[in-house]
Amino acid sequence: MDKPVDAEVIIIGSGVMGGLIATRLAKAGKSVIIVEAGPRVKRQEIVERFRNSPFKMSLTNMKLQGVGSPYPDLPHVPSTYGDYIQHVGPVKYATRYLRVVGGTTWHFGSALWRMVPNDFRLHSLYGRGRDWPFGYEELEPWYGEAEAELGVSGVNGQDESGHGGGAWPPRSRPFPMPGLPPSYLFTRLSAMLGKGGYHPVLEPNGRATRPWKKRPACAGNNNCNPVCPIAAKYDGSMHIDEALEQGARLLDNSVVVSIEADDRGKITGIRYKKPDGSEHQLTAHHFVLAAYGIESPKLLLNSTSPRYPGGIANGSDQVGRNLMGHTGISMNLMMKEDVWPGQGPTELLVYLNNRDGDFRRDFPSYKIKVRNTVPTADYAASLIQQGVLGSALDKALHRLSARSLNFAIDFETLPLAENRVLPSRTKTDALGIPLPEIYYSVTDYWHAGKTQGLKDFERFAQLLNADVLKIDTQYQDRQHIMGTTIMGDDPANSVVNRHCQSHDHPNLFIAGTSVMPSASCMNPTLTGAALSLRLADYLLNTVRV
């Protein structure tokens, strides 16, 4: 007879992936405990902290966000905007994620893209990276489910390949909500860049365009990052709330320090610490690790024992390896006419002419996006420091706010074994848990993409009749963490199988973007959500938790 357990399923992590799975399982009547390292946060408190801060963080000043992040920085869950992440590689992987209930979707830009079919066959088609163990057609219905769960708005019939053709990729159902209308900026840029063969694509996103469940329609506040003040934008706390309404339990401020397994490979329990340092244990029949792409592998690697000296789920030595992101570059332009960025969401218009094609043998796919932000406070501080005051300051602010634009490129990266996450051997947090240490690099393949991207930047400036103020090629991070618990059919070179189930421990499952074998050049949240819903279905209908 099985020993009594605390829950049928324990889910580690309360972001969008953990929330989706918890909701599906709780609705099916399963007993679920969600364990979250960080605290509950209240939207009004985050908004007020942001409003009162002299420094206004946004998508255009990511490097400075440690100065003014409105989210908690607590001893037991140090902020990733500080020096929590240790960088040891030639390229700094300066990612930022939130350790709070609801996770990083609190401050994400809300882009919710599907991958295209060829993204699943990168190695077979182009000789690069890895193939997925299944194709787009397997995930397609789950993309539709994820769009419905997250309340995605988008343009039906749009060619998201970037080639200006028919609807792509294939979809079996329309978007839940129509897309946001383009602003004057987006309309004007589309007309000017279209003369050069650049096809505008409006981004599918998690902002409501009409009342959706408990969310109001987007009011265009233009600070999706760091927080939507009215909850029109989706965030993972919404599914956590739904799971709790269905009977799930949430343990916040509970930092999991180890996962325990018996000699037969069965996961038997987890140990976690509270902020006061006290240690506790929980048991379950099944476990889902959904702590995102840095904390998940760190926890697995930190869970060592005489039976598992390399950590849990690490028989392949692939845990923590194959770290991918969308390492990018950007360009600042000054237009010669007023186009008024800053109306509506922080991002919506993108260009995808190099999203897919035979060129991927030689350089990576990439996305060019318009950052629809106006960092007026930054402009003012810089001008005042230069001695610009009075009416001259007002005139200069008007010009900068109306004409200054930022374009950014997100490049696809490949799963490289040397790019990895490890628990630090020398530095720990307040609870004595090792900090995450990251080695990251880029190859000639990425640099070939940069060369192509710079050509596009030059062409953009010409078509827009704009002056180039600055081009930054210093390996900008886009906060899209992938690959560190990689999926595959072969236990020798992957961490989980096609069902996101550990090869080594049949009652351990890993959810989220960390299982993705390829990165494409698109934001990975929707793909992670689709995989999580597919996993929930597998748990209920095949594993029969």
XYZ file of C-alpha atoms in Angstrom:
545
model
C 0.000 0.000 0.000
C 1.281 3.473 -0.921
C 2.186 5.768 1.930
C -0.056 8.828 2.430
C 1.158 11.865 0.507
C 0.558 15.590 0.810
C -0.892 15.875 -2.716
C -1.384 13.888 -5.869
C 0.703 16.463 -7.758
C 3.230 19.041 -6.548
C 4.042 21.860 -8.963
C 7.236 23.830 -8.362
C 6.789 27.344 -9.743
C 3.726 29.574 -10.054
C 4.288 31.249 -13.411
C 2.140 30.805 -16.504
C 3.263 27.192 -17.068
C 2.681 26.035 -13.515
C -0.577 27.965 -13.367
C -1.971 26.399 -16.532
C -1.172 22.860 -15.377
C -2.455 23.496 -11.857
C -5.741 24.837 -13.223
C -6.307 21.884 -15.542
C -5.496 19.331 -12.818
C -7.522 21.080 -10.123
C -10.534 21.337 -12.445
C -10.290 17.575 -12.907
C -10.550 17.127 -9.147
C -6.883 16.341 -8.458
C -5.198 17.502 -5.265
C -2.489 19.987 -6.211
C 0.053 21.973 -4.215
C 1.858 24.846 -5.951
C 5.175 25.780 -4.322
C 6.500 29.254 -5.121
C 9.802 30.729 -3.931
C 8.592 34.312 -3.965
C 5.741 36.290 -2.439
C 2.302 37.331 -3.594
C 2.395 40.831 -5.061
C -0.495 43.258 -5.394
C -0.947 45.114 -8.654
C -1.817 48.403 -6.969
C 1.378 48.288 -4.904
C 3.566 47.584 -7.946
C 1.860 50.368 -9.906
C 2.282 52.821 -7.022
C 5.945 51.905 -6.586
C 6.504 52.392 -10.315
C 4.610 55.702 -10.297
C 6.618 57.075 -7.382
C 10.021 55.972 -8.628
C 12.175 58.741 -10.156
C 13.473 56.118 -12.568
C 10.927 54.739 -15.029
C 12.045 51.332 -16.247
C 10.918 50.241 -19.704
C 11.840 47.978 -22.591
C 14.269 50.624 -23.865
C 16.430 50.924 -20.753
C 16.817 47.329 -19.614
C 20.446 47.776 -18.631
C 19.482 50.254 -15.905
C 16.477 48.464 -14.483
C 18.238 47.495 -11.293
C 17.858 51.139 -10.307
C 14.089 51.080 -10.301
C 12.449 47.667 -10.523
C 9.145 47.898 -8.622
C 9.202 44.188 -7.744
C 10.427 42.782 -4.411
C 14.110 42.213 -3.715
C 14.066 39.948 -0.667
C 16.898 38.050 1.060
C 15.319 34.650 0.336
C 14.524 35.544 -3.319
C 17.105 38.114 -4.464
C 16.098 40.197 -7.464
C 17.573 39.146 -10.796
C 18.004 42.869 -11.517
C 20.946 42.897 -9.148
C 23.998 40.610 -8.991
C 22.073 37.414 -8.226
C 23.066 35.783 -11.526
C 26.802 35.106 -11.837
C 28.248 35.515 -15.332
C 31.415 33.626 -16.276
C 31.244 33.353 -20.101
C 32.491 35.671 -22.855
C 28.975 37.041 -23.460
C 26.853 38.269 -20.568
C 23.471 36.520 -20.512
C 21.797 39.441 -18.768
C 18.371 37.921 -18.377
C 15.780 39.233 -15.920
C 12.957 37.172 -14.473
C 10.582 37.593 -11.553
C 10.421 35.280 -8.541
C 6.885 36.125 -7.445
C 3.481 34.456 -7.643
C 2.540 34.722 -11.315
C 6.142 34.808 -12.480
C 7.802 36.795 -15.224
C 4.603 37.408 -17.202
C 3.911 40.249 -14.774
C 6.445 42.317 -16.697
C 6.659 40.643 -20.106
C 5.877 42.545 -23.290
C 3.043 40.085 -23.946
C 4.141 38.839 -27.381
C 2.498 35.437 -27.946
C 3.758 33.917 -31.174
C 3.418 30.455 -32.641
C 6.509 28.876 -34.139
C 6.291 27.937 -37.825
C 6.540 24.317 -39.055
C 10.163 24.556 -40.194
C 11.273 25.698 -36.723
C 10.636 22.128 -35.566
C 12.981 20.664 -38.242
C 15.965 22.981 -38.066
C 18.580 20.244 -38.292
C 16.838 18.149 -40.943
C 16.201 21.125 -43.225
C 19.189 23.371 -42.615
C 21.826 21.285 -40.834
C 21.755 23.469 -37.734
C 20.823 22.827 -34.103
C 18.328 20.100 -33.234
C 15.000 18.804 -34.462
C 12.021 18.447 -32.178
C 10.783 14.883 -31.558
C 7.477 15.913 -33.176
C 6.289 18.488 -35.683
C 4.155 21.610 -35.723
C 1.026 19.602 -36.496
C 1.295 17.848 -33.121
C 1.423 21.129 -31.208
C -1.033 23.085 -33.386
C -4.238 22.244 -31.463
C -2.455 23.055 -28.199
C -1.437 26.431 -29.603
C -5.150 27.089 -30.089
C -5.868 25.975 -26.534
C -3.120 28.209 -25.193
C -4.383 31.227 -27.149
C -7.820 30.688 -25.616
C -6.450 30.288 -22.088
C -4.201 33.363 -22.289
C -6.748 35.485 -24.146
C -4.642 36.280 -27.216
C -5.576 39.045 -29.629
C -4.285 38.856 -33.196
C -4.940 39.421 -36.883
C -6.582 36.455 -38.583
C -5.348 35.594 -42.065
C -1.996 37.321 -41.567
C 1.178 35.880 -43.059
C 3.397 35.553 -40.002
C 6.222 34.199 -42.163
C 6.915 37.813 -43.122
C 6.678 37.230 -46.866
C 3.429 39.093 -47.454
C 1.511 36.037 -48.661
C -1.408 33.984 -47.395
C -2.207 33.011 -43.826
C 0.711 31.283 -42.086
C 1.324 29.229 -40.031
C -1.684 26.885 -40.361
C -4.270 27.225 -37.600
C -7.415 25.273 -36.816
C -9.209 28.118 -35.039
C -9.151 31.920 -35.147
C -7.667 34.156 -32.504
C -9.919 34.557 -29.461
C -9.959 38.344 -29.929
C -9.295 40.678 -32.867
C -5.948 42.427 -32.913
C -5.282 45.903 -31.605
C -5.666 48.631 -34.238
C -2.351 50.033 -35.521
C -1.396 53.511 -34.347
C -0.372 56.377 -36.618
C 3.274 55.409 -36.034
C 2.720 51.843 -37.207
C 0.667 52.948 -40.222
C 3.254 55.497 -41.294
C 6.216 53.147 -40.855
C 4.397 50.380 -42.752
C 3.891 52.687 -45.719
C 7.491 53.902 -45.784
C 9.182 50.521 -45.221
C 6.785 48.738 -47.549
C 8.444 50.557 -50.466
C 11.545 48.494 -49.728
C 9.756 45.147 -49.682
C 9.389 44.911 -45.914
C 6.033 43.371 -45.030
C 4.456 44.618 -41.778
C 3.241 41.984 -39.324
C 1.167 42.891 -36.274
C 2.179 40.878 -33.254
C -0.258 38.458 -31.570
C -0.276 39.374 -27.912
C -1.858 38.853 -24.525
C -3.634 42.207 -24.316
C -7.434 42.119 -24.309
C -9.122 44.111 -27.070
C -12.513 43.604 -25.447
C -13.510 42.514 -21.934
C -12.123 38.990 -21.506
C -12.897 36.977 -18.394
C -11.867 39.374 -15.592
C -9.704 41.563 -17.837
C -10.748 44.936 -19.278
C -9.793 46.041 -22.777
C -6.307 47.496 -23.240
C -6.370 51.249 -22.636
C -2.950 51.919 -24.182
C -1.157 52.915 -20.976
C 2.139 52.001 -22.685
C 3.904 50.500 -19.692
C 3.309 46.784 -20.269
C 6.790 46.529 -18.818
C 7.025 46.682 -15.850
C 3.299 46.286 -15.112
C -0.094 46.671 -16.751
C -1.918 49.018 -14.357
C -5.417 47.776 -15.244
C -4.790 44.016 -15.762
C -5.756 44.102 -19.436
C -2.555 42.189 -20.173
C -2.374 38.522 -19.228
C -0.103 37.415 -16.408
C 0.382 34.048 -14.722
C -1.226 35.090 -11.430
C -4.584 34.908 -13.215
C -4.280 31.141 -13.671
C -2.943 30.715 -10.151
C -6.092 32.434 -8.865
C -8.214 30.151 -11.043
C -6.405 27.054 -9.768
C -6.965 28.151 -6.164
C -10.664 28.660 -6.886
C -10.733 25.043 -8.094
C -9.184 23.749 -4.873
C -5.423 23.873 -5.428
C -3.169 25.034 -2.568
C -0.444 27.650 -2.857
C 2.649 27.835 -0.663
C 4.375 31.137 -1.387
C 7.701 32.259 0.093
C 8.733 28.600 -0.032
C 12.071 28.063 -1.759
C 12.578 24.487 -2.930
C 16.144 23.450 -2.146
C 16.166 19.829 -3.309
C 14.193 17.120 -5.066
C 14.556 13.639 -3.585
C 14.448 10.277 -5.373
C 14.726 6.655 -4.285
C 17.154 4.117 -5.725
C 14.599 2.991 -8.319
C 14.343 6.480 -9.784
C 11.016 7.482 -8.287
C 10.792 11.042 -7.016
C 9.628 10.803 -3.413
C 9.501 14.392 -2.200
C 10.871 17.893 -2.114
C 12.491 19.963 0.599
C 11.897 23.693 0.855
C 12.923 26.554 3.116
C 10.917 29.466 4.447
C 12.399 32.985 4.796
C 13.279 32.258 8.446
C 15.512 29.367 7.314
C 13.240 26.601 8.607
C 13.187 23.507 6.380
C 10.119 21.495 5.433
C 9.247 18.476 3.296
C 6.364 17.603 0.981
C 5.472 14.340 -0.734
C 3.344 13.516 -3.774
C 2.771 10.852 -6.378
C 3.825 13.111 -9.269
C 5.923 16.265 -9.561
C 5.978 19.049 -12.143
C 8.983 21.377 -12.274
C 7.920 24.733 -13.726
C 10.480 27.170 -12.323
C 11.647 28.602 -15.710
C 14.922 28.117 -17.521
C 17.465 29.166 -14.866
C 15.938 28.048 -11.579
C 14.710 24.661 -12.887
C 18.139 23.327 -13.935
C 19.793 24.919 -10.900
C 17.429 23.018 -8.617
C 17.951 19.722 -10.448
C 21.737 20.082 -10.347
C 21.654 21.088 -6.684
C 19.672 17.927 -5.791
C 22.667 15.641 -5.443
C 22.960 12.458 -3.411
C 25.199 9.354 -3.371
C 22.744 7.709 -5.792
C 22.527 10.802 -8.027
C 25.888 12.596 -7.747
C 25.187 14.646 -10.898
C 21.780 15.765 -9.690
C 18.231 14.752 -10.518
C 17.190 13.990 -14.139
C 20.798 14.367 -15.268
C 21.762 10.909 -16.519
C 22.516 12.509 -19.892
C 24.623 15.343 -18.410
C 22.362 17.717 -20.335
C 20.665 19.480 -17.413
C 21.607 23.153 -17.532
C 23.212 22.837 -20.963
C 21.947 24.094 -24.357
C 21.011 27.502 -22.969
C 19.426 29.591 -25.703
C 18.050 33.113 -25.898
C 17.422 35.782 -28.501
C 20.675 37.699 -28.261
C 20.135 40.881 -30.241
C 21.158 44.326 -31.410
C 19.344 47.660 -31.699
C 19.345 50.978 -33.539
C 18.202 54.469 -32.546
C 16.938 56.738 -35.317
C 15.811 60.350 -35.522
C 13.011 60.893 -38.005
C 12.587 64.122 -39.967
C 8.848 64.156 -39.319
C 6.633 63.648 -36.291
C 5.481 60.017 -35.957
C 4.619 59.997 -32.235
C 5.642 56.650 -30.755
C 4.181 55.655 -27.401
C 0.527 55.285 -28.368
C -0.857 51.886 -27.382
C 1.165 48.813 -26.370
C 4.936 48.809 -26.017
C 5.327 46.521 -29.024
C 3.090 45.512 -31.938
C 4.731 46.099 -35.355
C 7.446 43.656 -36.489
C 9.227 42.652 -39.681
C 9.954 38.997 -40.414
C 11.479 38.935 -43.916
C 14.226 36.666 -42.549
C 12.072 34.426 -40.378
C 12.541 31.272 -42.462
C 14.314 30.064 -45.596
C 17.410 28.289 -46.902
C 19.490 31.182 -45.567
C 19.240 29.478 -42.161
C 22.069 27.212 -43.295
C 24.301 30.292 -43.236
C 22.806 32.707 -40.712
C 20.014 32.581 -38.132
C 16.435 33.684 -38.504
C 15.623 37.033 -36.943
C 12.817 39.414 -36.110
C 12.984 43.210 -36.380
C 10.632 45.008 -34.014
C 9.662 48.605 -33.373
C 9.870 49.513 -29.707
C 6.853 51.700 -29.169
C 8.149 53.452 -26.079
C 8.989 57.046 -25.180
C 11.385 57.313 -22.204
C 10.612 60.987 -21.626
C 12.186 61.061 -18.163
C 15.451 59.735 -19.597
C 15.360 62.347 -22.357
C 14.721 65.132 -19.833
C 17.498 64.030 -17.480
C 20.002 63.900 -20.338
C 19.003 67.319 -21.686
C 19.108 68.985 -18.261
C 22.559 67.508 -17.673
C 23.606 69.170 -20.938
C 22.260 72.506 -19.667
C 19.139 72.599 -21.827
C 16.431 74.393 -19.822
C 13.235 76.414 -20.149
C 11.546 76.732 -23.535
C 14.541 75.079 -25.198
C 13.994 72.018 -23.013
C 10.311 71.909 -23.940
C 11.129 72.133 -27.649
C 13.819 69.444 -27.423
C 11.528 67.092 -25.499
C 8.815 67.561 -28.118
C 11.253 66.687 -30.886
C 12.684 63.626 -29.144
C 9.274 62.305 -28.092
C 7.768 62.735 -31.557
C 10.680 61.611 -33.730
C 13.091 59.347 -31.847
C 12.631 55.650 -32.676
C 14.243 52.424 -31.540
C 14.377 49.253 -33.641
C 15.590 45.979 -32.159
C 16.559 42.656 -33.722
C 16.096 39.295 -31.994
C 18.346 36.569 -33.427
C 17.745 32.855 -33.193
C 20.467 31.050 -31.242
C 21.413 27.373 -31.273
C 21.513 24.782 -28.455
C 25.213 24.585 -27.576
C 26.338 22.207 -24.837
C 28.911 24.688 -23.528
C 26.243 27.344 -22.873
C 24.945 26.316 -19.510
C 23.577 27.029 -16.040
C 25.327 25.659 -12.953
C 24.931 26.192 -9.202
C 27.762 28.450 -8.069
C 30.453 26.724 -6.029
C 31.451 29.902 -4.229
C 28.399 32.137 -3.768
C 25.103 31.503 -1.994
C 21.991 33.472 -1.103
C 20.670 34.256 2.385
C 19.281 30.714 2.724
C 22.617 29.119 1.806
C 21.392 28.089 -1.670
C 23.966 28.429 -4.475
C 23.447 31.337 -6.858
C 23.007 30.489 -10.558
C 26.192 30.716 -12.617
C 25.896 31.139 -16.386
C 28.407 30.511 -19.155
C 27.172 31.928 -22.473
C 28.736 32.586 -25.861
C 27.736 33.179 -29.468
C 29.243 31.654 -32.594
C 30.120 32.775 -36.119
C 26.569 31.763 -37.070
C 25.171 34.511 -34.826
C 27.709 37.017 -36.140
C 26.646 36.187 -39.703
C 23.108 37.080 -38.651
C 24.334 40.342 -37.170
C 25.946 41.240 -40.484
C 22.631 40.691 -42.281
C 20.716 42.586 -39.616
C 22.984 45.609 -39.917
C 22.211 45.700 -43.645
C 18.521 45.851 -42.784
C 19.166 48.646 -40.304
C 20.972 50.627 -43.015
C 18.093 50.050 -45.443
C 15.525 51.056 -42.797
C 17.313 54.362 -42.198
C 17.330 55.071 -45.942
C 13.650 54.219 -46.442
C 12.633 56.300 -43.426
C 14.894 59.219 -44.421
C 16.150 59.166 -40.852
C 19.441 59.881 -39.130
C 21.116 57.010 -37.276
C 21.894 58.123 -33.725
C 23.310 54.893 -32.377
C 23.682 51.195 -33.184
C 24.265 48.848 -30.259
C 25.721 45.438 -31.161
C 26.727 44.462 -27.619
C 24.787 41.203 -27.287
C 21.521 42.524 -25.895
C 19.489 39.964 -23.968
C 15.760 39.594 -24.639
C 14.842 37.621 -21.486
C 13.726 34.547 -23.455
C 15.258 31.560 -21.624
C 15.186 28.206 -23.446
C 16.856 24.812 -23.748
C 18.260 24.030 -20.305
C 16.174 20.862 -19.747
C 16.035 19.947 -23.420
C 13.514 17.580 -24.981
C 14.352 14.589 -27.185
C 13.667 10.918 -27.890
C 17.205 9.818 -26.993
C 17.897 9.644 -23.224
C 21.598 9.972 -23.974
C 21.332 13.569 -25.208
C 18.154 14.984 -23.690
C 16.539 15.532 -20.290
C 12.859 14.876 -21.021
C 10.985 12.878 -23.642
C 8.371 14.156 -26.078
C 5.827 14.250 -23.239
C 8.057 16.484 -21.077
C 8.641 13.474 -18.809
C 12.062 12.910 -17.281
C 13.965 10.041 -18.917
C 15.396 9.146 -15.498
C 12.378 9.605 -13.228
C 8.987 8.596 -14.637
C 6.978 10.610 -12.096
C 8.879 13.873 -12.753
C 7.766 16.250 -15.502
C 9.255 19.565 -16.605
C 7.085 22.357 -18.007
C 7.966 25.477 -19.924
C 10.382 26.904 -22.437
C 13.396 25.133 -20.899
C 12.422 21.917 -22.751
C 12.445 23.549 -26.222
C 15.029 21.999 -28.617
C 15.076 25.090 -30.857
C 14.521 28.766 -30.196
C 13.317 30.177 -33.533
C 13.478 33.988 -33.429
C 10.109 34.425 -31.749
C 9.079 34.983 -28.141
C 8.654 31.495 -26.631
C 5.861 32.003 -24.073
C 2.996 30.689 -26.211
C 5.020 27.613 -27.209
C 5.766 26.938 -23.544
C 2.071 27.367 -22.721
C 1.026 24.979 -25.496
C 3.526 22.382 -24.258
C 2.219 22.816 -20.703
C -1.405 22.243 -21.708
C -0.336 19.205 -23.710
C 1.512 17.958 -20.611
C -1.558 18.494 -18.431
C -3.593 16.398 -20.853
C -0.924 13.665 -20.772
C -0.957 13.653 -16.971
C -4.735 13.346 -16.829
C -5.423 10.961 -19.699
C -2.294 8.818 -20.100
C -0.465 8.857 -16.772
C -3.844 9.138 -14.998
C -2.567 10.999 -11.960
